[in-house]
C-alpha positions as a Python dict, from the first residue, in 0.01 Angstrom:
ca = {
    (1, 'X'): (0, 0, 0),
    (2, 'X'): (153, -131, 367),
    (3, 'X'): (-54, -331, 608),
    (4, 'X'): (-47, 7, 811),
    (5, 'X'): (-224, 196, 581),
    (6, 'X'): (-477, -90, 512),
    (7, 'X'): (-567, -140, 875),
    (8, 'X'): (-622, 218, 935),
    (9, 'X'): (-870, 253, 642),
    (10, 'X'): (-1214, 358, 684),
    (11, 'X'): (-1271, 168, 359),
    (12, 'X'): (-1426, -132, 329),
    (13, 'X'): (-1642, -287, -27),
    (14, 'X'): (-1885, -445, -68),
    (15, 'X'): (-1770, -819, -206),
    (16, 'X'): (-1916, -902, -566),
    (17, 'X'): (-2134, -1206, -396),
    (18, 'X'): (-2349, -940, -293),
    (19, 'X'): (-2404, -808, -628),
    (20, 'X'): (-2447, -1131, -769),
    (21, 'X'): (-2734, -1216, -519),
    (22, 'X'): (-2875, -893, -571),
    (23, 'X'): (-2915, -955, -968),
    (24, 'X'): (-2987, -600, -1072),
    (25, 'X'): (-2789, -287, -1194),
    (26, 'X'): (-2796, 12, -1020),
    (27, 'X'): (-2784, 393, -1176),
    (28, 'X'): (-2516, 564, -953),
    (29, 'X'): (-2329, 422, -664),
    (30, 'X'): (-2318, 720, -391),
    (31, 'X'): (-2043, 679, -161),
    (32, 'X'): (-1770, 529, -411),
    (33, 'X'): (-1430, 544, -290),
    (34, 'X'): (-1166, 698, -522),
    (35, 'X'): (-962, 400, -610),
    (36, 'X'): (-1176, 172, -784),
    (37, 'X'): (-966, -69, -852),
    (38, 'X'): (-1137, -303, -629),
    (39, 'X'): (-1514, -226, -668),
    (40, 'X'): (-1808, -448, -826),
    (41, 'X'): (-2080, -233, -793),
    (42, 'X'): (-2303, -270, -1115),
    (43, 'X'): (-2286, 97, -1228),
    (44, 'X'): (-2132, 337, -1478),
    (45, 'X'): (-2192, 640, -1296),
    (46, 'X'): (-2043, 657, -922),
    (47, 'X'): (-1991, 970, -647),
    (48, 'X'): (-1628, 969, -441),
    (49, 'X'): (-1564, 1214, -179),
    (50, 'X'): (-1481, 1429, -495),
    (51, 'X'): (-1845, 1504, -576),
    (52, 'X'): (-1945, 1483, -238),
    (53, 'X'): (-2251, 1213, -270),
    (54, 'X'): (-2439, 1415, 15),
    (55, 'X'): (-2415, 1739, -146),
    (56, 'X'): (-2484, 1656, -508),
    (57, 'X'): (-2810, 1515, -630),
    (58, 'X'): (-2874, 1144, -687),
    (59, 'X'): (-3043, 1037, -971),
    (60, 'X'): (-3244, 692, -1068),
    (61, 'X'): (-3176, 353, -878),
    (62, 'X'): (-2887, 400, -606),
    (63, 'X'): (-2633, 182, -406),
    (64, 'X'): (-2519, 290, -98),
    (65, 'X'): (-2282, 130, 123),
    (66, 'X'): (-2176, 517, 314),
    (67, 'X'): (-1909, 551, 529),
    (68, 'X'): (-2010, 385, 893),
    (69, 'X'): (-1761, 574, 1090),
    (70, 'X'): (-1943, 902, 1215),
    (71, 'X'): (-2311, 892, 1374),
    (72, 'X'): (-2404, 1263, 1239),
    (73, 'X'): (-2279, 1165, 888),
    (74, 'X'): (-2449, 827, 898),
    (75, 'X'): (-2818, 1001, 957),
    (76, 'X'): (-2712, 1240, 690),
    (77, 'X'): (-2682, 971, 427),
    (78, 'X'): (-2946, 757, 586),
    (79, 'X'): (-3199, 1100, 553),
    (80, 'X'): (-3081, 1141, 184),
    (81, 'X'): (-3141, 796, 107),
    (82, 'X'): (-3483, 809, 255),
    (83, 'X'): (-3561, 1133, 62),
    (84, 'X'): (-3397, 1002, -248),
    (85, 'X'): (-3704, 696, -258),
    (86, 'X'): (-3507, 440, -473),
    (87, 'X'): (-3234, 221, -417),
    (88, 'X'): (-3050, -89, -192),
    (89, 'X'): (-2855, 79, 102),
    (90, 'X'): (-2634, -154, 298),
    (91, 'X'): (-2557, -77, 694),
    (92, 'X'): (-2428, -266, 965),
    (93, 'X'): (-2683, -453, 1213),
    (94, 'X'): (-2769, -226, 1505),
    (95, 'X'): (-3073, -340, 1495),
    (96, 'X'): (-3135, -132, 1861),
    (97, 'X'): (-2946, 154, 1760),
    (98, 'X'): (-3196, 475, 1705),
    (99, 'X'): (-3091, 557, 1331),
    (100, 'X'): (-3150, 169, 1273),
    (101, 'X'): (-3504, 168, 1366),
    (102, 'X'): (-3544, 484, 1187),
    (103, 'X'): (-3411, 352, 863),
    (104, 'X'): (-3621, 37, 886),
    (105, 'X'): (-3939, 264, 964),
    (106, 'X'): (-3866, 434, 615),
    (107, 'X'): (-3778, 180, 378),
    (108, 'X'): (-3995, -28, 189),
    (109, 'X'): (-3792, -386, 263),
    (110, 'X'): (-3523, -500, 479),
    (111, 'X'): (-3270, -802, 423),
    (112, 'X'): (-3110, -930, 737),
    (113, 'X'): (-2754, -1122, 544),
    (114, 'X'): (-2690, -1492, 632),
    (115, 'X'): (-2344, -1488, 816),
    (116, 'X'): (-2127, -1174, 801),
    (117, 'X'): (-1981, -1044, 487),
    (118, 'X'): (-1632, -1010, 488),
    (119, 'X'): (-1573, -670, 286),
    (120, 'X'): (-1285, -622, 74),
    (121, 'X'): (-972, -393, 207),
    (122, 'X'): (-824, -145, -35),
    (123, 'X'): (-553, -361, -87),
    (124, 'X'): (-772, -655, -243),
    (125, 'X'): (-735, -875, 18),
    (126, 'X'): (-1064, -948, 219),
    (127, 'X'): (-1062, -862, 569),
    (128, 'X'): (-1121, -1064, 898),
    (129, 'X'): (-1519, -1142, 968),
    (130, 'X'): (-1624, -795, 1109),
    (131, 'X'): (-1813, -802, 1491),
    (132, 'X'): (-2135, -675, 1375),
    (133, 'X'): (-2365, -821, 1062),
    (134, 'X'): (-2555, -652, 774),
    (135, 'X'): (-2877, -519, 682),
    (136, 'X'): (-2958, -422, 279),
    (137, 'X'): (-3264, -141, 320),
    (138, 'X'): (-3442, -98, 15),
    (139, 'X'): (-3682, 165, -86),
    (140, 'X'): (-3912, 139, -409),
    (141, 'X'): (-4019, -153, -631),
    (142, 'X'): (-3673, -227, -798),
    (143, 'X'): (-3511, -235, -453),
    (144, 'X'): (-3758, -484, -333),
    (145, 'X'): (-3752, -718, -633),
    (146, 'X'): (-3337, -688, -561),
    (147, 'X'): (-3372, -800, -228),
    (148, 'X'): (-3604, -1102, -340),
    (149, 'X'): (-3393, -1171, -561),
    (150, 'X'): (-3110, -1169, -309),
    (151, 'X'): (-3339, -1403, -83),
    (152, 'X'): (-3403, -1579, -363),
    (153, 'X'): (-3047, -1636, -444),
    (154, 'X'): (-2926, -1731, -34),
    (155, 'X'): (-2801, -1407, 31),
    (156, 'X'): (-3032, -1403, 378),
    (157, 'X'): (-3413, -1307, 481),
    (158, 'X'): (-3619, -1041, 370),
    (159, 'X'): (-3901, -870, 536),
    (160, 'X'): (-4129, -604, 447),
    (161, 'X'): (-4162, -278, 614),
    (162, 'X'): (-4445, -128, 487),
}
């Protein structure tokens, strides 16, 4: 893969660290890219643009780290994930931006990451520090005992929501 196509990616994963922190397994990752040759989300089961994660049903404990670029397609996965009721969703800090303080007026916990993560590019190589940090939302009792965990563990601070 050239540096071209890596810097024009819309692609970015989540770094195992997170996982770690997290210390839990999830059910189905729902916004998987194809190549998964770089990817250390805990699951067996995982949706790629293939199976379209926002048209086909989720079932049991879900990651989702959805594609950031559009705002209509962000709300749609944020609205599914609310819907959905269980799982760790991770989105960028906007912490002003309208589908921000919706998410964290649905979700059960929030975890505001120490530092920024630097994702991993396609390629394998991590990228640059990004401009903006992170927020994990999580919604039912296995989410929130992830995000202790991940508090637990130095990953950054958790509040409730709820």
């Amino acid at each position: 893969m050239s540096h071209e196509t890596v810097v024009k990616s819309n692609e970015h994963y989540t770094p195992s660290y997170v996982f770690e922190a997290l210390d839990t397994s999830f059910d189905l990752d729902v916004a998987c890219p194809i190549d998964m040759q770089h990817i250390t989300v805990p699951t067996t089961r995982y949706f790629n643009k293939y199976h379209d994660g926002l048209r086909t049903g989720w079932i049991g404990f879900v990651w989702m780290n959805p594609p950031f670029g559009n705002q209509k397609n962000k709300y749609e996965w944020i609205y599914k994930f609310v819907r959905h009721g269980n799982g760790v969703a991770l989105m960028p800090d906007r912490t002003s931006a309208p589908w921000w303080q919706y998410f964290a007026n649905n979700v059960d916990a929030i975890l505001f990451v120490k530092g920024k993560i630097k994702f991993v590019q396609p390629n394998g190589e991590i990228a640059k520090s990004p401009t903006t940090g992170t927020t994990l939302f999580a919604i039912g009792s296995k989410g929130i005992k992830a995000l202790e965990n991940a508090e637990k563990n130095g990953l950054g601070k958790m509040y409730r929501s709820k």
